[in-house]
């Protein structure tokens, strides 16, 4: 019974295709985040949301868009996938106790763009 | 700009030996530092945070503002410590985390 669930777990898609990665959480947290993980680069923030009406760009938002459908759901879309978007994507949530609040991560989505 | 640097991508030590994973940060504000760990086939999870000043699984980390460092230490490494470790900086105003590049720690038997 994971608190943060990502779907799909693995996906292979072709260049130019639109793809959506989904994240849902049962923690009741307001804050949700999308990161991508690349070898040697660590985790980089793509987008984050503090509530349903508050969406913010992270450091590498180009080529991505997000949708906060509800407090519990935060989706990441690649409008036209390209090979350098091949990466491991993580969704995370945190509560409203400031930056000292622990972040909880999903199990990751491995995306390959061919 | 805010930045977290973990200089070692890979670190390999023998079981029972001391371990130190280095983390340096750059931030003009009051820093909030964390260590996250990712064991094989598990999700990323919080290991410890500087404000708690706690020891988790034998690991400790001390914030050194003078050297802008938050190195993770353990006196006697165990095989189950093998994992990917990320240092993270909390940005108080922006309410988000900036991660380092990660260090893959391997404990040899």
mmCIF file of C-alpha atoms in Angstrom:
data_model
loop_
_atom_site.group_PDB
_atom_site.id
_atom_site.type_symbol
_atom_site.label_atom_id
_atom_site.label_comp_id
_atom_site.label_asym_id
_atom_site.label_seq_id
_atom_site.Cartn_x
_atom_site.Cartn_y
_atom_site.Cartn_z
ATOM 1 C CA UNK A 1 0.000 0.000 0.000
ATOM 2 C CA UNK A 2 2.280 2.688 -1.349
ATOM 3 C CA UNK A 3 1.611 6.278 -0.346
ATOM 4 C CA UNK A 4 2.821 7.687 -3.667
ATOM 5 C CA UNK A 5 2.031 5.678 -6.777
ATOM 6 C CA UNK A 6 3.309 6.303 -10.274
ATOM 7 C CA UNK A 7 1.982 4.815 -13.491
ATOM 8 C CA UNK A 8 3.289 3.418 -15.713
ATOM 9 C CA UNK A 9 6.418 1.918 -14.155
ATOM 10 C CA UNK A 10 8.128 1.518 -17.504
ATOM 11 C CA UNK A 11 7.345 2.980 -20.902
ATOM 12 C CA UNK A 12 8.975 2.971 -24.291
ATOM 13 C CA UNK A 13 7.697 5.563 -26.738
ATOM 14 C CA UNK A 14 8.680 6.946 -30.115
ATOM 15 C CA UNK A 15 10.077 10.370 -30.845
ATOM 16 C CA UNK A 16 7.324 12.907 -31.381
ATOM 17 C CA UNK A 17 4.673 11.045 -29.431
ATOM 18 C CA UNK A 18 2.750 12.601 -26.561
ATOM 19 C CA UNK A 19 2.991 10.733 -23.300
ATOM 20 C CA UNK A 20 1.543 11.250 -19.839
ATOM 21 C CA UNK A 21 3.007 10.013 -16.577
ATOM 22 C CA UNK A 22 0.624 9.871 -13.674
ATOM 23 C CA UNK A 23 1.113 10.232 -9.954
ATOM 24 C CA UNK A 24 -1.357 9.774 -7.143
ATOM 25 C CA UNK A 25 -0.880 10.023 -3.401
ATOM 26 C CA UNK A 26 -2.760 9.019 -0.290
ATOM 27 C CA UNK A 27 -0.724 11.142 2.133
ATOM 28 C CA UNK A 28 -3.164 14.045 2.016
ATOM 29 C CA UNK A 29 -0.298 16.370 1.149
ATOM 30 C CA UNK A 30 -0.789 19.637 -0.673
ATOM 31 C CA UNK A 31 2.644 19.739 -2.256
ATOM 32 C CA UNK A 32 3.604 17.570 -5.197
ATOM 33 C CA UNK A 33 6.737 17.497 -7.340
ATOM 34 C CA UNK A 34 8.095 15.921 -10.514
ATOM 35 C CA UNK A 35 11.814 15.177 -10.795
ATOM 36 C CA UNK A 36 13.907 13.434 -13.393
ATOM 37 C CA UNK A 37 16.965 11.409 -12.512
ATOM 38 C CA UNK A 38 19.906 11.082 -14.882
ATOM 39 C CA UNK A 39 23.219 9.352 -14.150
ATOM 40 C CA UNK A 40 25.735 11.860 -12.859
ATOM 41 C CA UNK A 41 23.167 14.653 -12.678
ATOM 42 C CA UNK A 42 21.137 13.553 -9.702
ATOM 43 C CA UNK A 43 17.510 14.616 -9.350
ATOM 44 C CA UNK A 44 16.400 17.768 -11.133
ATOM 45 C CA UNK A 45 13.093 19.469 -10.507
ATOM 46 C CA UNK A 46 10.743 19.716 -13.490
ATOM 47 C CA UNK A 47 7.549 21.165 -11.995
ATOM 48 C CA UNK A 48 6.010 21.532 -8.573
ATOM 49 C CA UNK A 49 2.599 22.361 -7.214
ATOM 50 C CA UNK A 50 1.586 23.667 -3.793
ATOM 51 C CA UNK A 51 -2.124 23.157 -4.347
ATOM 52 C CA UNK A 52 -4.559 22.543 -7.174
ATOM 53 C CA UNK A 53 -4.371 26.140 -8.383
ATOM 54 C CA UNK A 54 -0.652 26.667 -7.878
ATOM 55 C CA UNK A 55 1.746 25.263 -10.503
ATOM 56 C CA UNK A 56 5.370 26.300 -10.728
ATOM 57 C CA UNK A 57 8.197 25.587 -13.145
ATOM 58 C CA UNK A 58 11.307 23.920 -11.871
ATOM 59 C CA UNK A 59 14.804 24.115 -13.270
ATOM 60 C CA UNK A 60 14.165 21.980 -16.376
ATOM 61 C CA UNK A 61 10.541 22.533 -17.399
ATOM 62 C CA UNK A 62 11.083 22.984 -21.147
ATOM 63 C CA UNK A 63 9.387 20.229 -23.125
ATOM 64 C CA UNK A 64 7.144 19.255 -20.210
ATOM 65 C CA UNK A 65 3.741 20.280 -18.907
ATOM 66 C CA UNK A 66 1.773 19.266 -15.830
ATOM 67 C CA UNK A 67 -1.770 19.039 -14.609
ATOM 68 C CA UNK A 68 -2.939 19.000 -10.997
ATOM 69 C CA UNK A 69 -6.310 17.345 -11.399
ATOM 70 C CA UNK A 70 -6.971 17.074 -7.682
ATOM 71 C CA UNK A 71 -5.065 17.318 -4.435
ATOM 72 C CA UNK A 72 -4.105 13.678 -4.813
ATOM 73 C CA UNK A 73 -3.180 13.663 -8.510
ATOM 74 C CA UNK A 74 -0.360 15.330 -10.422
ATOM 75 C CA UNK A 75 0.373 14.329 -14.013
ATOM 76 C CA UNK A 76 3.426 15.065 -16.128
ATOM 77 C CA UNK A 77 3.129 15.261 -19.909
ATOM 78 C CA UNK A 78 5.710 15.233 -22.634
ATOM 79 C CA UNK A 79 3.987 16.964 -25.532
ATOM 80 C CA UNK A 80 6.387 15.698 -28.172
ATOM 81 C CA UNK A 81 8.875 13.253 -26.725
ATOM 82 C CA UNK A 82 12.532 13.413 -27.750
ATOM 83 C CA UNK A 83 15.347 10.950 -27.018
ATOM 84 C CA UNK A 84 17.105 13.169 -24.458
ATOM 85 C CA UNK A 85 13.986 12.911 -22.315
ATOM 86 C CA UNK A 86 14.905 9.293 -21.705
ATOM 87 C CA UNK A 87 15.298 9.165 -17.919
ATOM 88 C CA UNK A 88 13.881 7.915 -14.653
ATOM 89 C CA UNK A 89 11.057 10.157 -13.467
ATOM 90 C CA UNK A 90 10.035 10.535 -9.838
ATOM 91 C CA UNK A 91 6.964 12.054 -8.290
ATOM 92 C CA UNK A 92 7.167 13.271 -4.692
ATOM 93 C CA UNK A 93 4.889 14.830 -2.108
ATOM 94 C CA UNK A 94 5.430 16.768 1.085
ATOM 95 C CA UNK A 95 3.334 18.353 3.762
ATOM 96 C CA UNK A 96 3.103 22.023 4.728
ATOM 97 C CA UNK A 97 5.560 22.046 7.574
ATOM 98 C CA UNK A 98 8.169 24.040 5.685
ATOM 99 C CA UNK A 99 11.252 22.705 3.985
ATOM 100 C CA UNK A 100 12.048 20.526 6.959
ATOM 101 C CA UNK A 101 9.088 18.391 6.066
ATOM 102 C CA UNK A 102 10.031 15.004 4.702
ATOM 103 C CA UNK A 103 9.453 14.378 0.995
ATOM 104 C CA UNK A 104 7.882 11.038 0.029
ATOM 105 C CA UNK A 105 8.741 9.579 -3.353
ATOM 106 C CA UNK A 106 7.035 7.278 -5.785
ATOM 107 C CA UNK A 107 8.771 4.228 -7.125
ATOM 108 C CA UNK A 108 9.727 5.926 -10.361
ATOM 109 C CA UNK A 109 8.797 5.657 -14.031
ATOM 110 C CA UNK A 110 11.511 4.575 -16.429
ATOM 111 C CA UNK A 111 10.853 6.297 -19.755
ATOM 112 C CA UNK A 112 12.707 5.466 -22.944
ATOM 113 C CA UNK A 113 12.226 7.588 -26.058
ATOM 114 C CA UNK A 114 13.413 5.900 -29.243
ATOM 115 C CA UNK B 1 22.617 30.274 -7.168
ATOM 116 C CA UNK B 2 21.677 27.379 -4.976
ATOM 117 C CA UNK B 3 23.727 24.297 -5.594
ATOM 118 C CA UNK B 4 24.588 21.001 -3.950
ATOM 119 C CA UNK B 5 27.775 19.207 -4.880
ATOM 120 C CA UNK B 6 28.620 15.602 -4.134
ATOM 121 C CA UNK B 7 32.138 15.195 -5.503
ATOM 122 C CA UNK B 8 32.190 11.391 -5.528
ATOM 123 C CA UNK B 9 29.932 9.579 -7.996
ATOM 124 C CA UNK B 10 31.174 6.222 -6.708
ATOM 125 C CA UNK B 11 32.561 5.217 -3.335
ATOM 126 C CA UNK B 12 33.664 1.748 -2.403
ATOM 127 C CA UNK B 13 34.785 0.666 1.077
ATOM 128 C CA UNK B 14 35.203 -2.600 2.918
ATOM 129 C CA UNK B 15 32.796 -3.818 5.544
ATOM 130 C CA UNK B 16 33.781 -2.498 8.953
ATOM 131 C CA UNK B 17 35.684 0.467 7.559
ATOM 132 C CA UNK B 18 34.606 4.069 8.192
ATOM 133 C CA UNK B 19 32.507 5.793 5.557
ATOM 134 C CA UNK B 20 32.274 9.461 4.681
ATOM 135 C CA UNK B 21 30.120 10.762 1.849
ATOM 136 C CA UNK B 22 30.892 14.364 1.054
ATOM 137 C CA UNK B 23 28.346 17.098 0.426
ATOM 138 C CA UNK B 24 28.968 20.797 -0.105
ATOM 139 C CA UNK B 25 26.323 23.414 -0.717
ATOM 140 C CA UNK B 26 26.021 26.943 -1.984
ATOM 141 C CA UNK B 27 23.166 29.031 -0.591
ATOM 142 C CA UNK B 28 22.938 32.587 0.656
ATOM 143 C CA UNK B 29 20.085 31.872 3.040
ATOM 144 C CA UNK B 30 19.854 29.747 6.156
ATOM 145 C CA UNK B 31 20.371 26.182 4.895
ATOM 146 C CA UNK B 32 18.263 23.151 5.678
ATOM 147 C CA UNK B 33 20.116 19.998 4.728
ATOM 148 C CA UNK B 34 18.996 16.422 4.260
ATOM 149 C CA UNK B 35 20.375 13.063 3.235
ATOM 150 C CA UNK B 36 18.135 10.790 1.174
ATOM 151 C CA UNK B 37 18.938 7.160 0.366
ATOM 152 C CA UNK B 38 17.798 4.820 -2.391
ATOM 153 C CA UNK B 39 18.376 1.123 -1.768
ATOM 154 C CA UNK B 40 18.264 -1.307 -4.662
ATOM 155 C CA UNK B 41 14.731 -1.664 -6.033
ATOM 156 C CA UNK B 42 13.314 0.686 -3.397
ATOM 157 C CA UNK B 43 12.077 4.227 -3.593
ATOM 158 C CA UNK B 44 14.054 7.229 -2.452
ATOM 159 C CA UNK B 45 13.561 7.872 1.256
ATOM 160 C CA UNK B 46 14.719 10.294 3.897
ATOM 161 C CA UNK B 47 17.727 9.131 5.890
ATOM 162 C CA UNK B 48 18.293 12.115 8.141
ATOM 163 C CA UNK B 49 17.956 15.871 8.376
ATOM 164 C CA UNK B 50 20.396 18.269 9.985
ATOM 165 C CA UNK B 51 17.864 19.966 12.222
ATOM 166 C CA UNK B 52 17.123 16.706 14.021
ATOM 167 C CA UNK B 53 20.764 16.078 14.895
ATOM 168 C CA UNK B 54 19.998 12.376 15.020
ATOM 169 C CA UNK B 55 21.811 9.171 14.174
ATOM 170 C CA UNK B 56 19.962 6.883 11.789
ATOM 171 C CA UNK B 57 21.261 3.388 11.011
ATOM 172 C CA UNK B 58 24.566 4.504 12.515
ATOM 173 C CA UNK B 59 24.879 7.477 10.167
ATOM 174 C CA UNK B 60 25.390 11.030 11.347
ATOM 175 C CA UNK B 61 25.869 14.314 9.532
ATOM 176 C CA UNK B 62 26.943 17.645 10.935
ATOM 177 C CA UNK B 63 26.206 20.933 9.272
ATOM 178 C CA UNK B 64 29.380 23.031 9.012
ATOM 179 C CA UNK B 65 28.334 26.498 7.924
ATOM 180 C CA UNK B 66 31.912 27.737 7.755
ATOM 181 C CA UNK B 67 32.866 25.073 5.243
ATOM 182 C CA UNK B 68 29.339 24.915 3.755
ATOM 183 C CA UNK B 69 29.396 21.159 4.148
ATOM 184 C CA UNK B 70 27.071 18.420 5.368
ATOM 185 C CA UNK B 71 29.112 15.240 5.121
ATOM 186 C CA UNK B 72 27.518 11.899 5.974
ATOM 187 C CA UNK B 73 29.547 9.612 8.209
ATOM 188 C CA UNK B 74 29.401 6.136 9.651
ATOM 189 C CA UNK B 75 32.212 4.641 11.742
ATOM 190 C CA UNK B 76 31.747 1.015 10.666
ATOM 191 C CA UNK B 77 30.202 0.276 7.290
ATOM 192 C CA UNK B 78 27.816 -2.635 6.830
ATOM 193 C CA UNK B 79 26.946 -4.455 3.600
ATOM 194 C CA UNK B 80 23.338 -3.285 3.829
ATOM 195 C CA UNK B 81 24.551 0.304 3.572
ATOM 196 C CA UNK B 82 25.209 -0.206 -0.144
ATOM 197 C CA UNK B 83 22.881 2.250 -1.885
ATOM 198 C CA UNK B 84 22.620 5.548 -3.731
ATOM 199 C CA UNK B 85 22.867 8.547 -1.419
ATOM 200 C CA UNK B 86 21.643 12.045 -2.223
ATOM 201 C CA UNK B 87 22.369 15.213 -0.309
ATOM 202 C CA UNK B 88 19.581 17.793 -0.579
ATOM 203 C CA UNK B 89 19.235 21.470 0.273
ATOM 204 C CA UNK B 90 15.889 22.871 1.348
ATOM 205 C CA UNK B 91 15.141 26.339 0.031
ATOM 206 C CA UNK B 92 13.092 27.966 2.760
ATOM 207 C CA UNK B 93 11.390 30.646 0.694
ATOM 208 C CA UNK B 94 10.696 28.507 -2.355
ATOM 209 C CA UNK B 95 9.709 25.481 -0.301
ATOM 210 C CA UNK B 96 11.524 22.986 -2.509
ATOM 211 C CA UNK B 97 14.544 20.712 -2.462
ATOM 212 C CA UNK B 98 17.701 20.943 -4.555
ATOM 213 C CA UNK B 99 19.524 17.628 -4.883
ATOM 214 C CA UNK B 100 23.151 16.800 -5.430
ATOM 215 C CA UNK B 101 24.330 14.442 -8.133
ATOM 216 C CA UNK B 102 24.310 11.445 -5.832
ATOM 217 C CA UNK B 103 27.002 9.044 -4.610
ATOM 218 C CA UNK B 104 26.737 5.311 -5.153
ATOM 219 C CA UNK B 105 28.156 3.608 -2.088
ATOM 220 C CA UNK B 106 29.288 -0.001 -2.329
ATOM 221 C CA UNK B 107 30.314 -1.932 0.746
ATOM 222 C CA UNK B 108 32.575 -4.848 -0.080
ATOM 223 C CA UNK B 109 32.514 -7.970 2.134
#
